Amino acid sequence: GDSVTQMEGPVTLSEEAFLTINCTYTATGYPSLFWYVQYPGEGLQLLLKATKADDKGSNKGFEATYRKETTSFHLEKGSVQVSDSAVYFCALSTSGTYKYIFGTGTRLKVLA
Amino acid sequence: DTGVSQNPRHKITKRGQNVTFRCDPISEHNRLYWYRQTLGQGPEFLTYFQNEAQLEKSRLLSDRFSAERPKGSFSTLEIQRTEQGDSAMYLCASSPPAGGFETQYFGPGTRLLVL
């Protein structure tokens, strides 16, 4: 079945460091790909998305490119801030019910 | 647009009791999803409604679980004869009518603890 694999955390970085969180997927169809973020004590919020191969999603300095050849959707940010500390979830959605399949999440901690 | 709301936010119950959660989606969103999230894991799909029709149920949704969406507006998720393994965060999400991959908007969740 369809699945999403994320790099395990926690990831601890210093402020202004470069961030990469790896995400790969397995899907039988042509999924859309998403990154959601969950800040402490808050609900899931959409960070960015891409709906077809080679699309780049971006928001708040975060970027991810839909790579069909490597079945990947890695999240990157050039300079992280303390306020980026959160849990990041990669997810896919396929046609039909469009339900999400999530990865296990990667906790990011940014130190001042 | 007030977002997706869920009630209650927290529920503590004893094993064997029944519990019911409510989700109010964003108005005019015809798609509604329930997910379950356990500690340290990503959300797992439970069930999906399009308007009032329940179109898909995960095999995670045992016979003790039932969900409804009367009139295609709010939805309820009931768990009968709760077990300790049911302890989790139950998330509701909604998305607008469209022909494709619309973003799902999540509520704050209902945290269930079964003692």
Short mmCIF file of C-alpha atoms in Angstrom, two decimals:
data_model
loop_
_atom_site.label_atom_id
_atom_site.label_comp_id
_atom_site.label_asym_id
_atom_site.label_seq_id
_atom_site.Cartn_x
_atom_site.Cartn_y
_atom_site.Cartn_z
CA GLY A 1 0.00 0.00 0.00
CA ASP A 2 0.90 3.66 -0.10
CA SER A 3 3.35 4.86 2.53
CA VAL A 4 5.54 7.76 3.64
CA THR A 5 8.94 7.46 5.29
CA GLN A 6 10.51 10.36 7.14
CA MET A 7 13.89 10.71 8.73
CA GLU A 8 13.79 10.06 12.42
CA GLY A 9 14.30 12.83 14.87
CA PRO A 10 14.83 14.68 16.93
CA VAL A 11 16.84 17.07 14.84
CA THR A 12 18.66 19.70 16.87
CA LEU A 13 20.15 22.73 15.11
CA SER A 14 21.57 26.07 16.05
CA GLU A 15 19.75 29.19 14.93
CA GLU A 16 20.55 30.17 11.31
CA ALA A 17 21.65 26.63 10.41
CA PHE A 18 20.49 24.90 7.22
CA LEU A 19 17.67 22.40 7.61
CA THR A 20 16.88 19.30 5.61
CA ILE A 21 14.23 16.78 6.63
CA ASN A 22 14.08 13.81 4.30
CA CYS A 23 10.80 12.36 3.09
CA THR A 24 10.29 9.53 0.60
CA TYR A 25 7.06 7.94 -0.48
CA THR A 26 5.56 4.88 -2.10
CA ALA A 27 2.35 5.28 -4.05
CA THR A 28 0.59 3.37 -6.79
CA GLY A 29 -0.95 6.43 -8.38
CA TYR A 30 0.12 10.04 -8.76
CA PRO A 31 -0.08 11.56 -5.31
CA SER A 32 -0.04 15.10 -4.10
CA LEU A 33 2.53 15.74 -1.41
CA PHE A 34 2.29 17.90 1.69
CA TRP A 35 4.29 19.10 4.64
CA TYR A 36 2.32 19.86 7.80
CA VAL A 37 3.73 21.42 10.97
CA GLN A 38 2.55 20.96 14.53
CA TYR A 39 3.76 23.59 16.97
CA PRO A 40 3.72 22.75 20.68
CA GLY A 41 0.16 22.66 21.96
CA GLU A 42 -1.35 23.44 18.57
CA GLY A 43 -3.07 21.56 15.76
CA LEU A 44 -1.69 20.52 12.40
CA GLN A 45 -1.14 23.35 9.96
CA LEU A 46 -0.34 23.10 6.29
CA LEU A 47 3.18 24.32 5.60
CA LEU A 48 3.41 23.68 1.86
CA LYS A 49 2.26 21.34 -0.86
CA ALA A 50 3.02 20.17 -4.40
CA THR A 51 0.55 18.46 -6.68
CA LYS A 52 2.67 17.19 -9.56
CA ALA A 53 6.19 16.17 -10.41
CA ASP A 54 8.83 18.94 -10.37
CA ASP A 55 6.48 21.33 -8.55
CA LYS A 56 8.13 23.28 -5.75
CA GLY A 57 6.08 24.19 -2.71
CA SER A 58 7.27 27.06 -0.56
CA ASN A 59 6.12 28.99 2.50
CA LYS A 60 7.77 30.91 5.35
CA GLY A 61 11.23 30.23 3.92
CA PHE A 62 10.63 26.48 3.70
CA GLU A 63 10.80 24.69 0.35
CA ALA A 64 10.22 21.19 -0.97
CA THR A 65 10.39 19.86 -4.53
CA TYR A 66 8.29 16.93 -5.78
CA ARG A 67 10.85 14.51 -7.24
CA LYS A 68 9.09 11.68 -9.02
CA GLU A 69 12.32 9.98 -10.13
CA THR A 70 13.51 9.59 -6.55
CA THR A 71 10.00 9.50 -4.98
CA SER A 72 11.07 12.21 -2.57
CA PHE A 73 9.78 15.47 -1.11
CA HIS A 74 12.55 16.70 1.17
CA LEU A 75 11.89 19.79 3.29
CA GLU A 76 14.57 22.49 3.36
CA LYS A 77 15.12 25.88 4.95
CA GLY A 78 18.20 27.97 4.53
CA SER A 79 18.25 29.55 7.99
CA VAL A 80 16.15 28.19 10.83
CA GLN A 81 14.86 30.21 13.75
CA VAL A 82 14.00 29.22 17.29
CA SER A 83 10.35 29.72 16.37
CA ASP A 84 10.63 26.88 13.81
CA SER A 85 10.87 24.36 16.65
CA ALA A 86 7.99 21.98 16.02
CA VAL A 87 7.11 18.54 14.67
CA TYR A 88 7.04 18.28 10.88
CA PHE A 89 4.92 15.70 9.07
CA CYS A 90 5.23 14.65 5.46
CA ALA A 91 2.02 13.33 3.89
CA LEU A 92 0.65 12.13 0.58
CA SER A 93 -2.83 12.11 -0.85
CA THR A 94 -4.03 10.04 -3.78
CA SER A 95 -7.10 10.33 -5.95
CA GLY A 96 -10.37 8.85 -4.79
CA THR A 97 -11.03 9.80 -1.22
CA TYR A 98 -7.95 12.06 -1.05
CA LYS A 99 -7.22 10.81 2.46
CA TYR A 100 -3.79 11.62 3.81
CA ILE A 101 -1.11 9.08 4.62
CA PHE A 102 1.35 10.62 7.05
CA GLY A 103 4.90 9.88 7.98
CA THR A 104 5.79 9.44 11.63
CA GLY A 105 6.90 13.04 12.03
CA THR A 106 10.28 14.65 12.70
CA ARG A 107 10.78 16.80 15.76
CA LEU A 108 12.95 19.87 15.16
CA LYS A 109 14.55 21.77 18.00
CA VAL A 110 16.34 25.02 17.22
CA LEU A 111 18.68 26.43 19.83
CA ALA A 112 19.44 30.13 20.20
CA ASP B 1 -14.34 31.26 8.68
CA THR B 2 -13.78 30.01 12.20
CA GLY B 3 -11.88 26.86 11.36
CA VAL B 4 -12.60 23.27 12.27
CA SER B 5 -13.77 22.85 15.85
CA GLN B 6 -13.80 19.73 17.96
CA ASN B 7 -15.45 18.98 21.27
CA PRO B 8 -14.55 18.05 23.86
CA ARG B 9 -10.86 18.90 23.74
CA HIS B 10 -10.06 16.36 26.43
CA LYS B 11 -11.87 13.27 27.65
CA ILE B 12 -10.93 10.90 30.45
CA THR B 13 -13.01 7.78 30.75
CA LYS B 14 -12.90 4.38 32.35
CA ARG B 15 -12.40 1.23 30.35
CA GLY B 16 -15.70 -0.12 29.09
CA GLN B 17 -17.47 3.22 28.90
CA ASN B 18 -18.78 4.77 25.68
CA VAL B 19 -17.54 8.13 24.46
CA THR B 20 -18.68 10.44 21.68
CA PHE B 21 -16.72 13.21 20.00
CA ARG B 22 -18.04 15.97 17.80
CA CYS B 23 -16.47 17.75 14.85
CA ASP B 24 -17.78 20.90 13.20
CA PRO B 25 -16.07 21.43 9.85
CA ILE B 26 -15.52 24.70 8.06
CA SER B 27 -18.83 25.74 6.56
CA GLU B 28 -19.31 24.69 2.93
CA HIS B 29 -16.63 22.02 3.23
CA ASN B 30 -18.29 18.86 2.01
CA ARG B 31 -15.44 16.48 2.77
CA LEU B 32 -14.77 15.42 6.33
CA TYR B 33 -12.07 13.08 7.65
CA TRP B 34 -11.31 11.48 11.00
CA TYR B 35 -7.77 10.51 11.96
CA ARG B 36 -6.19 9.03 15.07
CA GLN B 37 -2.77 10.07 16.33
CA THR B 38 -0.91 8.16 19.02
CA LEU B 39 2.11 9.51 20.85
CA GLY B 40 5.15 9.85 18.63
CA GLN B 41 3.31 8.80 15.48
CA GLY B 42 1.73 10.52 12.55
CA PRO B 43 -2.04 10.69 12.18
CA GLU B 44 -3.69 7.55 10.79
CA PHE B 45 -6.79 7.70 8.63
CA LEU B 46 -9.99 6.34 10.18
CA THR B 47 -12.90 7.35 7.96
CA TYR B 48 -14.08 9.76 5.27
CA PHE B 49 -17.39 11.46 4.52
CA GLN B 50 -18.46 13.27 1.42
CA ASN B 51 -21.53 15.21 2.44
CA GLU B 52 -23.53 12.75 4.56
CA ALA B 53 -22.19 9.61 2.89
CA GLN B 54 -19.47 7.63 4.62
CA LEU B 55 -17.38 6.54 1.65
CA GLU B 56 -14.39 4.85 3.24
CA LYS B 57 -13.53 3.25 6.56
CA SER B 58 -10.10 2.09 7.60
CA ARG B 59 -9.63 -1.40 8.94
CA LEU B 60 -8.42 0.43 12.07
CA LEU B 61 -12.06 1.29 12.66
CA SER B 62 -13.25 -1.76 14.57
CA ASP B 63 -16.87 -2.61 15.21
CA ARG B 64 -16.69 -0.58 18.41
CA PHE B 65 -16.22 2.60 16.40
CA SER B 66 -19.00 4.34 14.53
CA ALA B 67 -19.08 7.69 12.79
CA GLU B 68 -21.96 9.69 11.42
CA ARG B 69 -22.48 12.91 9.56
CA PRO B 70 -26.19 13.60 9.49
CA LYS B 71 -27.24 16.26 7.02
CA GLY B 72 -23.69 16.59 5.82
CA SER B 73 -22.68 19.16 8.43
CA PHE B 74 -21.15 18.20 11.79
CA SER B 75 -19.88 14.69 12.45
CA THR B 76 -19.72 12.47 15.50
CA LEU B 77 -17.32 9.66 16.29
CA GLU B 78 -18.46 7.19 18.94
CA ILE B 79 -16.33 4.57 20.61
CA GLN B 80 -18.20 1.87 22.48
CA ARG B 81 -16.73 -0.23 25.28
CA THR B 82 -13.49 1.77 25.30
CA GLU B 83 -10.18 0.00 25.79
CA GLN B 84 -6.87 1.40 27.00
CA GLY B 85 -5.52 1.03 23.49
CA ASP B 86 -8.06 3.62 22.32
CA SER B 87 -6.15 6.33 24.18
CA ALA B 88 -5.02 8.76 21.50
CA MET B 89 -5.67 12.14 19.91
CA TYR B 90 -8.63 12.05 17.56
CA LEU B 91 -8.36 14.58 14.76
CA CYS B 92 -10.99 15.86 12.40
CA ALA B 93 -10.24 17.58 9.13
CA SER B 94 -12.35 19.09 6.37
CA SER B 95 -11.76 20.19 2.82
CA PRO B 96 -13.83 22.07 0.25
CA PRO B 97 -15.66 20.54 -2.69
CA ALA B 98 -13.34 20.27 -5.63
CA GLY B 99 -12.17 17.91 -8.30
CA GLY B 100 -8.73 17.32 -6.89
CA PHE B 101 -6.27 17.49 -4.07
CA GLU B 102 -7.62 20.18 -1.86
CA THR B 103 -5.90 21.03 1.37
CA GLN B 104 -7.34 19.49 4.49
CA TYR B 105 -7.85 21.82 7.43
CA PHE B 106 -7.41 20.18 10.80
CA GLY B 107 -9.16 20.82 14.07
CA PRO B 108 -7.33 20.97 17.40
CA GLY B 109 -8.22 17.38 18.22
CA THR B 110 -9.85 15.54 21.12
CA ARG B 111 -7.41 13.85 23.44
CA LEU B 112 -8.84 10.64 24.89
CA LEU B 113 -7.41 8.89 27.91
CA VAL B 114 -8.89 5.52 28.85
CA LEU B 115 -8.07 4.44 32.38
#
